[in-house]
Amino acid sequence: MLSRDEDILKAAEDWRKGGRGVALATVVETWGSAPRPVGSNLVIDDRGNFLGSVSGGCVEGAVVTEALDVIESGKPKMLEFGVADEAAWNVGLSCGGTIRVFVEKVD
Amino acid sequence: MNLGILTALNAERVARRAAVVVTDVGNGKQRLVKQADVAGDPLKAVLEKRIRMAKSGMEETPQGRVFLTVHVPSPQLVITGAVHISQTLAPVGQLLGYDVTIVDPRTAFASIERFPDVKVIAEWPDVALPPLGVDHYTAFVALTHDPKIDDPALLHALARDCFYIGALGSKKTHAKRVARLKEAGRSDADIARIHAPIGLDIGAISPAEIAVAIMGEITVRLRKKNEDATSSFPSPEKGGSERQRRSGEGSS
């Protein structure tokens, strides 16, 4: 983990106060093996810069794309990512879990 | 998240106070509950438990489904005595997620060779401790056996309401310590907060085993709700007699 949570939330505050459009993504639920615990944050700005992680790299790209939408519309989104196929867990894929991520605009 | 909530949350974090953001997942509405306001909150029981476990998550409430983002300060472990036990206690504490600092004015003990990966301050407690921000999210352990070092540090830990305070020494040593602390003006209730003999009774013999016993006892204080229904961790205003431990614990 490169960034501690406090850095991420401080960045969210600083970026917003600096005039950028900002969204905050939070892992709110996990099932199976999830790489990042509930409460993990990713902060995204309106140019696609981001800090933190919600999955250790697996779904950050998709979250950033959705976050840009959220920044524009102002409407929060609940995203779900996962591998539905149970066989994927059985062979021990590390990213075989499901996570739900809440993305909200900071305003 | 509203920028005002985010700013207030970050202020709480900088001040090392617990806070929870309550998000209604139905409508996205949010509010911030500061530690000081938990007791008067409709979700009091849930908030207290979540803060104690430092665990974010979903909860079903009479008002609907909410997500609780729990923010608690990272715990720190402050040790007086760069002694043999500390050589295990410090790395174990680090593994468990504590920011560890060792204070020992005796430079022969407080050497980088003995503690290559730990913050060691070779100063007396009156110099070393104030800048460390010892607070309720701090476990304090006195291991030097030297009253000149341990006593002022224990007084500091009591004044700062550490969630765990432990001191090495036999019952006899501790009886003498109690007498000195009383002379220094501390109440029986305060002194009862000191875990001595230190550590869970796991039959520890070696310094490393004693370190494990101490870390186990710290974990109990961190995570378990007290028998008298007072959580040790999230309530800095609580203290004194409510923290009395069961008698007969301890291994050294």
XYZ file of C-alpha atoms in Angstrom:
359
model
C 0.000 0.000 0.000
C 1.664 3.160 -1.129
C -0.835 5.687 0.117
C -2.339 5.678 3.555
C -5.996 6.538 3.892
C -5.286 9.890 5.474
C -3.251 10.948 2.497
C -6.092 10.038 0.171
C -8.748 11.981 2.059
C -6.406 14.923 2.520
C -5.755 14.866 -1.220
C -9.503 14.816 -1.863
C -9.901 17.915 0.288
C -6.884 19.694 -1.207
C -7.808 18.882 -4.790
C -11.361 20.141 -4.315
C -10.230 23.302 -2.539
C -7.785 23.809 -5.396
C -10.743 24.012 -7.750
C -10.656 20.569 -9.342
C -13.682 18.362 -9.869
C -13.231 15.475 -7.463
C -14.890 12.127 -6.815
C -14.329 9.730 -3.950
C -14.715 5.973 -4.397
C -15.124 3.732 -1.343
C -15.250 -0.053 -1.084
C -18.526 -0.642 0.767
C -18.953 -4.402 0.500
C -16.810 -7.380 -0.405
C -17.498 -11.069 -0.970
C -14.957 -13.806 -1.411
C -11.346 -12.821 -1.754
C -11.159 -9.092 -2.182
C -7.786 -7.423 -2.403
C -8.711 -4.277 -0.473
C -10.846 -4.105 2.671
C -14.167 -2.344 3.118
C -13.531 1.353 3.657
C -10.637 1.590 1.188
C -10.669 4.785 -0.831
C -9.728 5.987 -4.273
C -9.847 9.697 -5.060
C -10.201 10.805 -8.650
C -10.021 14.260 -10.227
C -11.714 15.564 -13.367
C -8.610 14.911 -15.472
C -8.424 11.259 -14.489
C -5.649 11.605 -11.902
C -6.164 9.256 -8.994
C -4.699 8.268 -5.642
C -5.334 5.240 -3.471
C -6.904 1.952 -4.472
C -10.120 0.004 -4.206
C -8.886 -3.274 -5.633
C -5.136 -3.291 -5.837
C -5.242 -2.457 -9.519
C -7.879 -4.794 -10.986
C -10.780 -2.395 -11.479
C -9.296 1.047 -10.898
C -9.512 1.913 -14.583
C -13.252 1.271 -14.665
C -13.799 3.163 -11.415
C -11.949 6.181 -12.763
C -14.108 6.185 -15.894
C -17.294 6.007 -13.816
C -15.935 8.663 -11.474
C -15.548 11.117 -14.345
C -19.272 10.617 -15.016
C -20.079 11.184 -11.363
C -18.032 14.386 -11.285
C -19.964 15.658 -14.291
C -23.457 14.580 -13.212
C -23.041 15.030 -9.460
C -25.036 11.824 -8.936
C -23.467 9.071 -6.817
C -23.143 5.565 -8.236
C -22.912 2.111 -6.746
C -20.641 -0.086 -8.839
C -20.187 -3.822 -8.572
C -17.238 -5.785 -9.858
C -16.550 -9.454 -9.616
C -16.105 -12.867 -11.039
C -19.409 -14.699 -10.917
C -17.926 -18.056 -11.905
C -17.202 -20.048 -8.779
C -14.662 -22.130 -10.630
C -12.490 -19.077 -10.740
C -12.251 -19.179 -6.941
C -11.570 -22.864 -6.819
C -8.456 -22.604 -8.939
C -7.249 -19.945 -6.544
C -7.398 -16.793 -8.633
C -6.480 -14.081 -6.218
C -8.951 -11.641 -7.676
C -11.927 -13.999 -7.633
C -14.053 -12.012 -5.230
C -16.759 -9.425 -5.699
C -16.607 -5.854 -4.512
C -19.142 -3.074 -4.396
C -17.806 0.450 -4.734
C -19.669 3.663 -3.911
C -18.580 6.607 -6.042
C -19.605 10.106 -4.987
C -18.744 13.626 -5.976
C -16.939 15.863 -3.502
C -18.681 19.218 -3.634
C -19.237 13.850 -0.024
C -19.852 17.382 1.031
C -16.596 19.328 1.235
C -17.565 20.583 4.681
C -17.903 17.008 5.962
C -14.625 16.022 4.344
C -12.810 19.008 5.845
C -14.276 18.332 9.302
C -13.364 14.652 8.989
C -9.777 15.452 8.082
C -9.565 17.842 11.041
C -10.649 15.012 13.364
C -8.071 12.707 11.860
C -5.261 15.206 12.261
C -6.312 15.638 15.901
C -6.193 11.825 16.324
C -9.882 11.492 17.237
C -12.178 8.770 15.920
C -14.965 9.755 13.520
C -17.538 7.921 11.419
C -19.157 9.016 8.175
C -22.702 7.652 7.952
C -23.920 7.351 4.368
C -27.515 6.500 3.549
C -27.011 4.230 0.554
C -30.572 4.831 -0.588
C -30.320 8.563 -1.114
C -26.603 9.276 -0.719
C -27.141 11.587 2.256
C -24.232 11.768 4.657
C -23.389 12.966 8.113
C -20.258 12.969 10.228
C -20.345 11.599 13.763
C -17.389 12.735 15.837
C -16.198 10.579 18.696
C -17.461 13.095 21.242
C -20.968 12.853 19.759
C -21.227 9.064 19.544
C -22.803 8.702 22.992
C -25.764 10.869 21.999
C -26.250 9.377 18.552
C -29.250 7.196 17.581
C -26.769 4.625 16.211
C -24.690 4.711 19.407
C -24.334 0.941 19.913
C -23.354 0.246 16.316
C -20.973 3.195 16.192
C -19.244 2.193 19.410
C -18.743 -1.348 18.216
C -17.492 -0.280 14.819
C -15.064 2.225 16.291
C -13.742 -0.371 18.710
C -13.171 -2.834 15.886
C -11.964 -0.080 13.525
C -14.200 -1.671 10.901
C -16.154 0.056 8.153
C -19.231 -1.628 6.737
C -22.939 -1.775 5.968
C -25.572 -1.698 8.695
C -29.330 -2.125 8.613
C -30.955 0.582 10.721
C -34.557 1.621 11.385
C -33.869 4.532 9.001
C -32.662 2.185 6.260
C -29.413 0.774 5.026
C -26.350 2.839 5.850
C -22.675 2.544 5.142
C -20.368 3.456 8.007
C -16.884 4.637 7.111
C -14.950 4.299 10.324
C -11.852 6.377 10.892
C -9.730 5.718 13.947
C -6.211 6.962 14.577
C -3.495 4.415 13.994
C -2.453 3.088 17.386
C 1.024 3.696 18.644
C 3.126 1.710 21.058
C 5.551 3.607 23.272
C 8.070 1.631 25.284
C 10.547 2.796 27.897
C 13.509 0.491 27.941
C 15.575 -0.603 24.960
C 15.840 -3.963 26.667
C 15.812 -7.593 25.587
C 11.984 -7.863 25.709
C 11.735 -4.760 23.514
C 13.766 -6.456 20.815
C 10.775 -8.727 20.237
C 7.996 -6.433 21.443
C 8.867 -3.675 18.977
C 8.802 -5.790 15.789
C 5.694 -7.695 16.943
C 3.994 -4.367 17.629
C 4.959 -3.199 14.151
C 3.544 -6.383 12.616
C 0.275 -5.688 14.420
C 0.120 -2.224 12.899
C 1.434 -0.029 15.691
C 3.781 2.895 15.235
C 6.452 1.887 17.728
C 8.817 4.171 19.626
C 11.343 3.130 22.249
C 12.651 5.629 24.786
C 15.778 4.905 26.789
C 18.346 7.481 27.908
C 20.967 4.764 28.328
C 22.834 4.970 25.027
C 24.385 1.533 25.478
C 20.886 0.065 25.289
C 19.345 2.468 22.808
C 21.608 1.600 19.909
C 20.743 1.211 16.266
C 22.554 -2.128 16.210
C 20.104 -3.534 18.736
C 17.063 -1.927 17.085
C 17.767 -1.558 13.389
C 14.173 -0.948 12.256
C 12.603 0.836 15.219
C 12.426 4.482 16.199
C 14.618 4.703 19.290
C 15.053 7.933 21.236
C 18.068 8.034 23.548
C 16.643 10.693 25.848
C 14.967 10.887 29.241
C 11.177 10.568 29.170
C 10.612 14.231 30.060
C 12.382 15.187 26.837
C 11.389 12.273 24.611
C 7.694 11.774 25.445
C 5.962 15.168 25.009
C 6.672 15.421 21.246
C 5.336 11.885 20.648
C 1.708 12.910 21.108
C 0.972 10.119 23.563
C -2.847 9.845 23.699
C -5.777 7.492 24.136
C -4.753 5.576 21.008
C -1.412 4.787 22.573
C -0.313 1.662 24.400
C 2.438 2.443 26.874
C 4.822 -0.140 28.298
C 7.490 0.503 30.950
C 10.281 -2.065 30.838
C 13.445 -0.533 32.279
C 13.002 -1.613 35.915
C 14.524 1.783 36.720
C 12.135 4.112 38.583
C 14.073 7.138 37.368
C 13.033 6.258 33.821
C 9.780 4.326 34.232
C 8.026 6.464 36.853
C 7.965 9.792 34.995
C 6.942 7.914 31.865
C 4.093 6.164 33.688
C 2.878 9.489 35.068
C 2.890 10.865 31.541
C 0.978 7.837 30.225
C -1.640 8.175 32.983
C -2.059 11.886 32.314
C -2.523 11.206 28.587
C -5.071 8.423 29.202
C -3.349 5.694 27.202
C -5.734 2.824 26.413
C -3.168 0.406 27.803
C -0.499 1.003 30.412
C 1.725 -1.815 31.571
C 4.812 -1.993 33.744
C 7.332 -4.792 34.110
C 8.145 -6.033 37.562
C 7.156 -8.529 40.209
C 4.315 -7.896 42.630
C 6.888 -6.688 45.145
C 8.440 -4.277 42.651
C 5.012 -3.054 41.694
C 4.014 -2.496 45.341
C 6.988 -0.169 45.684
C 6.020 1.531 42.445
C 2.476 2.008 43.688
C 3.789 3.674 46.836
C 5.927 6.063 44.779
C 3.093 6.941 42.388
C 0.771 7.601 45.317
C 3.386 9.887 46.755
C 3.420 11.648 43.395
C -0.280 12.315 43.912
C -1.935 9.711 41.672
C -5.208 8.178 42.826
C -5.844 4.495 43.475
C -8.126 4.450 40.439
C -5.336 5.800 38.240
C -2.813 3.354 39.578
C -5.246 0.477 39.068
C -5.063 1.210 35.344
C -1.459 0.018 35.261
C -1.188 -3.613 34.223
C 1.364 -5.114 36.578
C 2.624 -7.748 36.609
C 2.568 -7.122 32.886
C 1.190 -9.414 30.186
C -1.343 -12.210 29.850
C -0.640 -15.285 31.916
C 0.628 -17.624 29.213
C 3.489 -18.978 31.261
C 5.989 -16.798 29.440
C 9.621 -17.334 30.391
C 11.862 -15.993 27.652
C 11.984 -12.283 26.808
C 10.303 -13.017 23.476
C 7.495 -14.922 25.184
C 6.988 -12.063 27.623
C 6.768 -9.732 24.624
C 4.013 -11.934 23.178
C 2.189 -11.936 26.544
C 2.357 -8.128 26.607
C 1.170 -7.754 23.025
C -1.673 -10.182 23.734
C -2.755 -8.105 26.715
C -2.587 -4.908 24.665
C -4.775 -6.549 22.015
C -7.352 -7.496 24.634
C -7.512 -3.891 25.785
C -7.738 -2.676 22.205
C -10.455 -4.991 20.969
C -12.531 -6.385 23.800
C -15.334 -4.602 25.479
C -14.866 -4.423 29.226
C -16.820 -6.598 31.597
C -18.332 -3.436 33.004
C -19.657 -2.473 29.588
C -17.111 0.245 29.039
C -15.107 -0.009 25.903
C -11.486 0.716 26.537
C -10.706 2.111 23.134
C -13.083 4.754 21.848
C -13.977 6.613 25.008
C -11.156 8.857 26.136
C -13.363 10.463 28.745
C -13.669 7.155 30.564
C -11.004 5.960 32.877
C -10.092 5.256 36.409
C -11.820 2.476 38.213
C -13.730 1.362 35.139
C -10.481 0.106 33.756
C -9.602 -2.173 36.591
C -8.326 -5.429 35.338
C -9.109 -8.830 36.634
C -6.696 -9.712 39.370
C -4.302 -12.547 38.952
C -3.280 -11.891 35.357
C 0.294 -11.409 34.468
C 3.372 -13.351 33.776
C 6.309 -11.317 34.909
